[in-house]
Short mmCIF file of C-alpha atoms in Angstrom, two decimals:
data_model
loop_
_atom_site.label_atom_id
_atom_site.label_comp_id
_atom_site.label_asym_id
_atom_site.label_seq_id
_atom_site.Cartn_x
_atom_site.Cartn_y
_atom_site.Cartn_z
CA UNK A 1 46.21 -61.59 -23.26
CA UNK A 2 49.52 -62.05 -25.53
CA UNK A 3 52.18 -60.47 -25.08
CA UNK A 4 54.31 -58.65 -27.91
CA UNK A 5 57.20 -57.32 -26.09
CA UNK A 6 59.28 -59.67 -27.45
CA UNK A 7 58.40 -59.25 -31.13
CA UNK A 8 59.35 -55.09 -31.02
CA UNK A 9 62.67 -55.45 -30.95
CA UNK A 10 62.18 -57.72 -34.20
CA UNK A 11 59.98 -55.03 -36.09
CA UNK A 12 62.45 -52.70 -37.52
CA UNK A 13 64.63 -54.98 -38.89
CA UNK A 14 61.45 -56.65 -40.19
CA UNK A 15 60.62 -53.18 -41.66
CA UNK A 16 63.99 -52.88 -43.46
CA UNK A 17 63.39 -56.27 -45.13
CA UNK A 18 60.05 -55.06 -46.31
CA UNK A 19 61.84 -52.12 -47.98
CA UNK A 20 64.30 -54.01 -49.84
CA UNK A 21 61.25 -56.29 -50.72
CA UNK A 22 59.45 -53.03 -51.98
CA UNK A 23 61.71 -51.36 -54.18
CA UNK A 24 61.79 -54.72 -55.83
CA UNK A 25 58.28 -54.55 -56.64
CA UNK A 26 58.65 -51.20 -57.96
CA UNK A 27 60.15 -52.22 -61.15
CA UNK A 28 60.71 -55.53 -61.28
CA UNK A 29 59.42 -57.62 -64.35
CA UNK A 30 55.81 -58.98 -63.88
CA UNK A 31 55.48 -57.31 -60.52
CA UNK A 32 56.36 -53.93 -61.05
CA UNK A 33 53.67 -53.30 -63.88
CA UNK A 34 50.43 -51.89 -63.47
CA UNK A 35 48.45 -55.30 -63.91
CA UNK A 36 48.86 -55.84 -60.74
CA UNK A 37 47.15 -53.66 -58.11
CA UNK A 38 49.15 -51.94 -55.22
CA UNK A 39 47.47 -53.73 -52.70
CA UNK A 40 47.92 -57.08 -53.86
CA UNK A 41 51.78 -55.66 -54.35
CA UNK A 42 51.89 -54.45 -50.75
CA UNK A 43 50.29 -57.58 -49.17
CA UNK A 44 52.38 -59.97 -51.37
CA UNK A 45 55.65 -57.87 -50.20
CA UNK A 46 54.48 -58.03 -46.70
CA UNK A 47 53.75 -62.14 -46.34
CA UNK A 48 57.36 -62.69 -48.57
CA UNK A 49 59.14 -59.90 -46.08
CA UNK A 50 57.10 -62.38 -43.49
CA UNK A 51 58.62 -65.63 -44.90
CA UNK A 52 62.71 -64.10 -45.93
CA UNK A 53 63.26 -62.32 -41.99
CA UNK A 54 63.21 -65.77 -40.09
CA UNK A 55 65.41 -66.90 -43.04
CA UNK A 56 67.70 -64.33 -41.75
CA UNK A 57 68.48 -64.93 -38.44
CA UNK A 58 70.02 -68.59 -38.89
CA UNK A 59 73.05 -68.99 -36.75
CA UNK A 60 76.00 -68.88 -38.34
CA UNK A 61 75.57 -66.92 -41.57
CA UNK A 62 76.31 -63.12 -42.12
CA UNK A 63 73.25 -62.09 -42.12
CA UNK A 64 72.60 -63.16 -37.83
CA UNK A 65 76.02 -61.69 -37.47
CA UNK A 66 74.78 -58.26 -38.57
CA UNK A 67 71.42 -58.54 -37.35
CA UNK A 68 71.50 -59.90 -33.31
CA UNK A 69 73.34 -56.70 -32.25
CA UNK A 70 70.80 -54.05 -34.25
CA UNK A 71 68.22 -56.51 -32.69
CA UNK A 72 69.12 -55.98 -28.95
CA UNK A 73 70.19 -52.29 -29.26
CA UNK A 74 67.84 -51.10 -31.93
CA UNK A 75 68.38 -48.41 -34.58
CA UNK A 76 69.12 -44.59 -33.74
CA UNK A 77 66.38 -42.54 -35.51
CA UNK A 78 68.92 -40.88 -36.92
CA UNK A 79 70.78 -43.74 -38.79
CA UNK A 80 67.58 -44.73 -39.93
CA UNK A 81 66.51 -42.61 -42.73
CA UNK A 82 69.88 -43.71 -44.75
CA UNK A 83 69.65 -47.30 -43.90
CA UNK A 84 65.85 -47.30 -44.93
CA UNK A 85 66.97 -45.66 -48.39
CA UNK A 86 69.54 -47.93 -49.00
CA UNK A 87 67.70 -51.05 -48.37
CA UNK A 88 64.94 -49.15 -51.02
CA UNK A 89 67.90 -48.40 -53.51
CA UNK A 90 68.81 -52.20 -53.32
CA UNK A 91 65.65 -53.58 -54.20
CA UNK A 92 65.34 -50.91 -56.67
CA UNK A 93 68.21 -51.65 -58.30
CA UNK A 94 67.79 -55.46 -58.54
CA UNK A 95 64.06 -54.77 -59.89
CA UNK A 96 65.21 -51.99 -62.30
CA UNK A 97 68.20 -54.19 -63.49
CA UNK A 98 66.18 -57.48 -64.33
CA UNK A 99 63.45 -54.91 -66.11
CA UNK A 100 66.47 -54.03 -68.61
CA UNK A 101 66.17 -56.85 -71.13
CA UNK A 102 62.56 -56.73 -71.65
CA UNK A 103 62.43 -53.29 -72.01
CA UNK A 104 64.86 -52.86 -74.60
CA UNK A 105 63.16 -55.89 -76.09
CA UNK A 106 60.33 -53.09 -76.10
CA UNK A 107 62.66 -50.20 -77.17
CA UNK A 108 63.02 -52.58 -80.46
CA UNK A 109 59.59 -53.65 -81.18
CA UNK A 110 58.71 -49.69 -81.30
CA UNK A 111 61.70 -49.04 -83.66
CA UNK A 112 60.86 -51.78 -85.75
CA UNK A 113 57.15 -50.41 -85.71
CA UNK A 114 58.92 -47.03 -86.69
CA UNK A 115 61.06 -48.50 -89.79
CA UNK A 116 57.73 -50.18 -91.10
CA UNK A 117 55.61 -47.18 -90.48
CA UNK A 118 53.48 -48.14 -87.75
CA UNK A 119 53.96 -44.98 -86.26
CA UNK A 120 52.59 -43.03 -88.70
CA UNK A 121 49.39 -44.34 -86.99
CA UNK A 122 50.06 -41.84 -83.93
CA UNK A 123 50.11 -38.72 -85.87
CA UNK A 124 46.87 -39.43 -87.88
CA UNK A 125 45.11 -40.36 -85.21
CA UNK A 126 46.39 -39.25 -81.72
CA UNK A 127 44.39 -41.52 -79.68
CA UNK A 128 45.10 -44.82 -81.13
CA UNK A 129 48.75 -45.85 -80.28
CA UNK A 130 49.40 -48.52 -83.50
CA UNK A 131 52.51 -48.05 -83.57
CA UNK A 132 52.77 -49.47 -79.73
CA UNK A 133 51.34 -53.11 -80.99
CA UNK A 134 54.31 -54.69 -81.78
CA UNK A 135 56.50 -53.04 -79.12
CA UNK A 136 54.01 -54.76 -76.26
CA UNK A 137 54.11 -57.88 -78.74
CA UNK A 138 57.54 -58.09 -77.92
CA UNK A 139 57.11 -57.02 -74.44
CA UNK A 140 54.62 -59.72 -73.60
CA UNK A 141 56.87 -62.44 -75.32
CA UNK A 142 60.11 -61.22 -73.37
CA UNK A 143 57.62 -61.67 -70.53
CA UNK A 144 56.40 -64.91 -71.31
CA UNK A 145 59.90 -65.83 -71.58
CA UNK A 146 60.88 -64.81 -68.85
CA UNK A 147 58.47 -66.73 -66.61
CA UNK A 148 58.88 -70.10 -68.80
CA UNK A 149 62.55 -69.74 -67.40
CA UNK A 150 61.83 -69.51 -64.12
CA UNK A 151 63.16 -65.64 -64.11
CA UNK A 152 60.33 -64.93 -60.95
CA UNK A 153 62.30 -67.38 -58.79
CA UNK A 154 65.30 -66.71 -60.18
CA UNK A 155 64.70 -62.95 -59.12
CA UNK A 156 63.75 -63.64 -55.78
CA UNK A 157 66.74 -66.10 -54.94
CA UNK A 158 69.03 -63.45 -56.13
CA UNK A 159 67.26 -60.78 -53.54
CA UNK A 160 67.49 -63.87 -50.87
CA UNK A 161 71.67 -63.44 -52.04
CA UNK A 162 71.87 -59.71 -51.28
CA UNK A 163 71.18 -60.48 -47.76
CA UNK A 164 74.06 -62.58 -47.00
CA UNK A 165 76.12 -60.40 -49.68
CA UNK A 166 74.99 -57.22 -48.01
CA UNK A 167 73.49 -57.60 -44.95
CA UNK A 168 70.52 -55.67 -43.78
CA UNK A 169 72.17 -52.07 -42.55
CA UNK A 170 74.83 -52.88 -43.91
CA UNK A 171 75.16 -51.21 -47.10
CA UNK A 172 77.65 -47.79 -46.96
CA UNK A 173 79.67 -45.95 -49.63
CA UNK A 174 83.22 -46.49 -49.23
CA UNK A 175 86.08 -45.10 -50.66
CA UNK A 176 86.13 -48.11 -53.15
CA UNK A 177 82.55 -48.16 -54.11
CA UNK A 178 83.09 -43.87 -54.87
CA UNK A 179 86.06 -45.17 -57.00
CA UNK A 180 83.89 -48.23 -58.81
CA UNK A 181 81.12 -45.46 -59.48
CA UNK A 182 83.44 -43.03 -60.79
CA UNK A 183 85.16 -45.74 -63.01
CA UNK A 184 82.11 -46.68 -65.00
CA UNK A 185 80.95 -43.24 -65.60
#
């Protein structure tokens, strides 16, 4: 019979890697959409979340500084609701920020459809959205461009970044991140 008592104290830091990998699949560009089926999402998040944690725990980088002592004392249940939220903002945030370009690529194929009365279309005839052609024309090229550039890998190194930028737990709202927050607004 195996034994798994070694691999528990591993899980939920493994979990918090999933999250981050989750909210990235929420929005980012050619996963987030709905062409791809949740499972396949949810699988593909799982075996990457498999593949990033060992990537982790290399000696010597700030990642394995944060993570050995939340390894061998665990996580209060109580800390764990925030930490599990912020690791789901990050990933949301990196997914939602690389989905900007294409989507106001988007934003200006429907106003373009708008200006040559494409959208005239919708009010004729409800059910038919004409006026939507040339925004997902320009969608699916921003797309296309984005994967002839190598923007998949270039989004996943980035999220490989965050965890030696912010380590996994590690994320909290200081005074200078209020003051950054309330600077842009």
């Amino acid at each position: 019979m195996v034994n798994l008592d070694s691999l528990i104290p591993h899980l939920p830091v493994w979990m918090l890697v999933l999250f981050r990998l989750t909210g990235l699949f929420m929005y980012a560009p050619l996963f987030g959409g709905l062409v791809i089926p949740a499972r396949v999402k949810i699988f593909l998040a799982a075996g990457l979340s498999f593949c990033i944690y060992p990537m982790l725990l290399t000696p010597g980088t700030a990642s394995a500084d944060h993570l050995v002592p939340v390894i061998n004392e665990g996580l209060s249940l109580w800390s764990l609701a925030s930490v599990i939220s912020a690791e789901l903002g990050i990933g949301l945030i990196i997914g939602y920020g690389s989905s900007l370009p294409l989507i106001a690529l988007q934003w200006a194929g429907r106003s373009i459809s708008q200006q040559l009365g494409l959208g005239i279309a919708e009010v004729f005839n409800p059910g038919e959205e004409q006026g939507r052609m040339l925004s997902q024309l320009f969608f699916l090229l921003a797309l296309a461009g984005f994967v002839s550039l190598n923007g998949h890998l270039i989004l996943f190194s980035t999220l490989i970044e965050t965890f030696q930028n912010i380590p996994l737990g590690g994320f909290g709202v200081d005074q200078h991140a209020i003051n950054l927050i309330v600077g842009l607004l």
